Amino acid sequence: MTTRPAGADVANPRRAEILAAAAELFARRGYHGASIGDLGRAVGLTGPALYRHFSGKEAVLAEMLLDISERLLAEGLRRAAIADPGQALDALLRWHIAFALDNPALITVHERELDNVPEPERHRVRRLQRAYVEEWVAVLHRLRPGLPDGSTRAAVHACFGLLNSTPRSATGLDREAMAGLLHAMARNALEAPF
């Protein structure tokens, strides 16, 4: 399973290149620690030349986080629709684990920088995130009928904490071993009594 890197917009490869470079730069230096000039240099442009592609640094961050939220939800919807709830849960886990392992910079930026996104876009990101969580909750309800909504939602969020730890935890193991470990830990946690 391969995932599309940040901003992999095949219609506009330069824009996609800027988004991918911005994810790495923001993850390494933080949103406030990277200037528009730094971002331009990372892709071989002057800072002002970036304004042909984005209205500013906030727009780059907003598009980056909207894009990943939309992709997570779209694939989550597809996988949650699998008829067998156990297979649906495994498919959701495989998808999210692959995304987290393949995009550590995006995971870092998403965790640290969402508050720097302008309010309208931040609201959209949060709405997309909630919808993604609800797909997981629905699958868990199918797998384990009778679980209280609040507990199920909290378990999903805790599972995301584990899976999104990859920028810090995915060291010392090869990708396949780390993916297997994360899958086993998350599946066991979601099937444990709560």
Short mmCIF file of C-alpha atoms in Angstrom, two decimals:
data_model
loop_
_atom_site.label_atom_id
_atom_site.label_comp_id
_atom_site.label_asym_id
_atom_site.label_seq_id
_atom_site.Cartn_x
_atom_site.Cartn_y
_atom_site.Cartn_z
CA MET A 1 0.00 0.00 0.00
CA THR A 2 1.50 3.31 -1.00
CA THR A 3 0.09 6.65 -0.08
CA ARG A 4 0.23 9.88 -1.95
CA PRO A 5 2.75 12.30 -0.48
CA ALA A 6 1.69 15.74 0.69
CA GLY A 7 0.17 17.77 -2.06
CA ALA A 8 0.58 15.11 -4.73
CA ASP A 9 -1.58 17.10 -7.12
CA VAL A 10 -0.88 15.57 -10.52
CA ALA A 11 -2.63 18.49 -12.22
CA ASN A 12 -0.11 20.97 -10.79
CA PRO A 13 3.22 19.29 -10.00
CA ARG A 14 4.93 22.56 -8.97
CA ARG A 15 2.23 23.23 -6.39
CA ALA A 16 2.58 19.64 -5.16
CA GLU A 17 6.35 20.11 -4.88
CA ILE A 18 5.83 23.25 -2.79
CA LEU A 19 3.41 21.47 -0.44
CA ALA A 20 5.77 18.52 0.01
CA ALA A 21 8.73 20.83 0.73
CA ALA A 22 6.60 22.88 3.13
CA ALA A 23 5.62 19.75 5.07
CA GLU A 24 9.28 18.85 5.58
CA LEU A 25 10.27 22.42 6.43
CA PHE A 26 7.37 23.02 8.86
CA ALA A 27 7.98 19.65 10.53
CA ARG A 28 11.68 20.41 11.01
CA ARG A 29 11.54 24.11 11.94
CA GLY A 30 7.93 24.73 12.89
CA TYR A 31 5.52 26.93 10.99
CA HIS A 32 6.83 30.13 12.58
CA GLY A 33 10.45 29.07 12.13
CA ALA A 34 10.17 28.84 8.35
CA SER A 35 9.82 31.91 6.17
CA ILE A 36 8.31 32.18 2.72
CA GLY A 37 11.88 32.75 1.51
CA ASP A 38 12.99 29.47 3.14
CA LEU A 39 10.16 27.68 1.42
CA GLY A 40 11.02 29.25 -1.93
CA ARG A 41 14.67 28.24 -1.59
CA ALA A 42 13.62 24.67 -0.77
CA VAL A 43 11.99 24.40 -4.20
CA GLY A 44 14.37 26.61 -6.16
CA LEU A 45 12.19 29.74 -6.25
CA THR A 46 12.44 33.16 -4.73
CA GLY A 47 9.98 33.78 -1.91
CA PRO A 48 7.95 36.23 -4.01
CA ALA A 49 7.70 33.68 -6.84
CA LEU A 50 5.74 31.43 -4.48
CA TYR A 51 2.91 33.96 -4.55
CA ARG A 52 2.10 32.76 -8.08
CA HIS A 53 1.12 29.45 -6.48
CA PHE A 54 -0.15 30.41 -3.00
CA SER A 55 -1.35 33.65 -1.44
CA GLY A 56 1.02 33.13 1.51
CA LYS A 57 2.39 30.74 4.09
CA GLU A 58 -1.03 30.36 5.78
CA ALA A 59 -2.52 29.23 2.47
CA VAL A 60 0.21 26.61 2.06
CA LEU A 61 -0.45 25.23 5.54
CA ALA A 62 -4.23 25.32 5.10
CA GLU A 63 -4.13 23.47 1.78
CA MET A 64 -1.71 20.91 3.18
CA LEU A 65 -3.91 20.08 6.17
CA LEU A 66 -7.15 20.16 4.19
CA ASP A 67 -5.62 17.80 1.63
CA ILE A 68 -4.54 15.21 4.18
CA SER A 69 -7.86 15.41 6.02
CA GLU A 70 -9.79 14.93 2.77
CA ARG A 71 -7.60 11.99 1.75
CA LEU A 72 -7.91 10.28 5.12
CA LEU A 73 -11.69 10.63 5.07
CA ALA A 74 -12.12 9.51 1.44
CA GLU A 75 -10.08 6.37 1.99
CA GLY A 76 -11.66 5.84 5.41
CA LEU A 77 -15.13 5.90 3.86
CA ARG A 78 -14.09 3.37 1.25
CA ARG A 79 -12.55 0.99 3.77
CA ALA A 80 -15.27 1.37 6.41
CA ALA A 81 -17.80 0.25 3.78
CA ILE A 82 -16.34 -3.28 3.73
CA ALA A 83 -19.20 -5.55 4.80
CA ASP A 84 -17.29 -7.60 7.37
CA PRO A 85 -16.51 -5.30 10.34
CA GLY A 86 -13.31 -7.16 11.28
CA GLN A 87 -12.01 -6.81 7.74
CA ALA A 88 -13.12 -3.17 7.68
CA LEU A 89 -11.19 -2.47 10.88
CA ASP A 90 -8.09 -4.19 9.51
CA ALA A 91 -8.39 -2.17 6.30
CA LEU A 92 -8.74 1.09 8.24
CA LEU A 93 -5.73 0.19 10.37
CA ARG A 94 -3.59 -0.74 7.36
CA TRP A 95 -4.52 2.52 5.62
CA HIS A 96 -3.83 4.77 8.58
CA ILE A 97 -0.60 2.97 9.48
CA ALA A 98 0.69 3.23 5.92
CA PHE A 99 -0.22 6.92 5.82
CA ALA A 100 1.51 7.60 9.14
CA LEU A 101 4.65 5.67 8.22
CA ASP A 102 4.89 7.23 4.77
CA ASN A 103 4.16 10.81 5.87
CA PRO A 104 5.88 11.54 9.20
CA ALA A 105 6.31 15.22 8.33
CA LEU A 106 2.58 15.59 7.67
CA ILE A 107 1.74 13.87 10.94
CA THR A 108 4.09 16.25 12.79
CA VAL A 109 2.74 19.36 11.07
CA HIS A 110 -0.84 18.29 11.64
CA GLU A 111 -0.26 17.72 15.36
CA ARG A 112 1.64 20.96 15.93
CA GLU A 113 0.39 23.54 13.48
CA LEU A 114 -3.39 23.25 13.05
CA ASP A 115 -3.94 26.32 15.23
CA ASN A 116 -2.00 28.39 12.64
CA VAL A 117 -4.55 27.62 9.93
CA PRO A 118 -7.08 30.44 9.35
CA GLU A 119 -10.44 29.81 11.04
CA PRO A 120 -12.60 28.88 8.03
CA GLU A 121 -10.12 26.26 6.85
CA ARG A 122 -9.41 25.07 10.40
CA HIS A 123 -13.15 24.51 10.86
CA ARG A 124 -13.24 22.45 7.65
CA VAL A 125 -10.23 20.39 8.77
CA ARG A 126 -11.90 19.70 12.13
CA ARG A 127 -15.17 18.73 10.41
CA LEU A 128 -13.30 16.30 8.13
CA GLN A 129 -11.44 14.87 11.12
CA ARG A 130 -14.68 14.29 13.02
CA ALA A 131 -16.18 12.52 10.01
CA TYR A 132 -13.09 10.29 9.77
CA VAL A 133 -13.35 9.39 13.45
CA GLU A 134 -17.05 8.57 13.02
CA GLU A 135 -16.22 6.05 10.27
CA TRP A 136 -13.98 4.21 12.73
CA VAL A 137 -16.62 4.48 15.46
CA ALA A 138 -19.25 2.99 13.13
CA VAL A 139 -16.99 0.05 12.28
CA LEU A 140 -16.29 -0.59 15.98
CA HIS A 141 -20.03 -0.49 16.70
CA ARG A 142 -20.58 -3.10 14.00
CA LEU A 143 -17.76 -5.21 15.41
CA ARG A 144 -18.74 -4.74 19.05
CA PRO A 145 -22.43 -3.82 19.30
CA GLY A 146 -23.48 -2.12 22.50
CA LEU A 147 -20.30 -0.13 23.12
CA PRO A 148 -21.10 3.33 24.44
CA ASP A 149 -20.47 6.10 21.90
CA GLY A 150 -18.27 8.14 24.23
CA SER A 151 -16.01 5.22 25.09
CA THR A 152 -15.78 4.12 21.48
CA ARG A 153 -14.88 7.62 20.29
CA ALA A 154 -12.26 7.97 23.04
CA ALA A 155 -10.78 4.58 22.07
CA VAL A 156 -10.50 5.67 18.43
CA HIS A 157 -8.75 8.89 19.44
CA ALA A 158 -6.36 6.93 21.66
CA CYS A 159 -5.68 4.55 18.77
CA PHE A 160 -4.85 7.54 16.55
CA GLY A 161 -2.42 8.72 19.23
CA LEU A 162 -0.63 5.38 18.93
CA LEU A 163 -0.65 5.31 15.13
CA ASN A 164 0.37 8.96 14.81
CA SER A 165 3.35 8.42 17.08
CA THR A 166 5.35 7.23 14.06
CA PRO A 167 7.51 10.38 13.70
CA ARG A 168 8.91 9.48 17.14
CA SER A 169 8.37 5.73 17.43
CA ALA A 170 9.24 4.38 13.98
CA THR A 171 12.94 4.06 14.67
CA GLY A 172 14.92 0.90 15.10
CA LEU A 173 12.49 -1.28 13.15
CA ASP A 174 12.11 -1.66 9.42
CA ARG A 175 8.85 -0.41 7.90
CA GLU A 176 7.20 -3.84 7.67
CA ALA A 177 8.02 -4.72 11.28
CA MET A 178 6.82 -1.33 12.53
CA ALA A 179 3.58 -1.63 10.53
CA GLY A 180 2.96 -5.09 11.98
CA LEU A 181 3.66 -3.91 15.52
CA LEU A 182 1.35 -0.91 15.20
CA HIS A 183 -1.40 -3.04 13.66
CA ALA A 184 -1.23 -5.65 16.42
CA MET A 185 -1.12 -3.06 19.22
CA ALA A 186 -4.00 -1.01 17.79
CA ARG A 187 -6.17 -4.02 17.00
CA ASN A 188 -5.63 -5.44 20.50
CA ALA A 189 -6.41 -2.08 22.10
CA LEU A 190 -9.61 -1.65 20.11
CA GLU A 191 -10.77 -5.18 20.93
CA ALA A 192 -9.92 -4.95 24.66
CA PRO A 193 -12.82 -4.56 27.08
CA PHE A 194 -13.69 -0.93 27.71
#
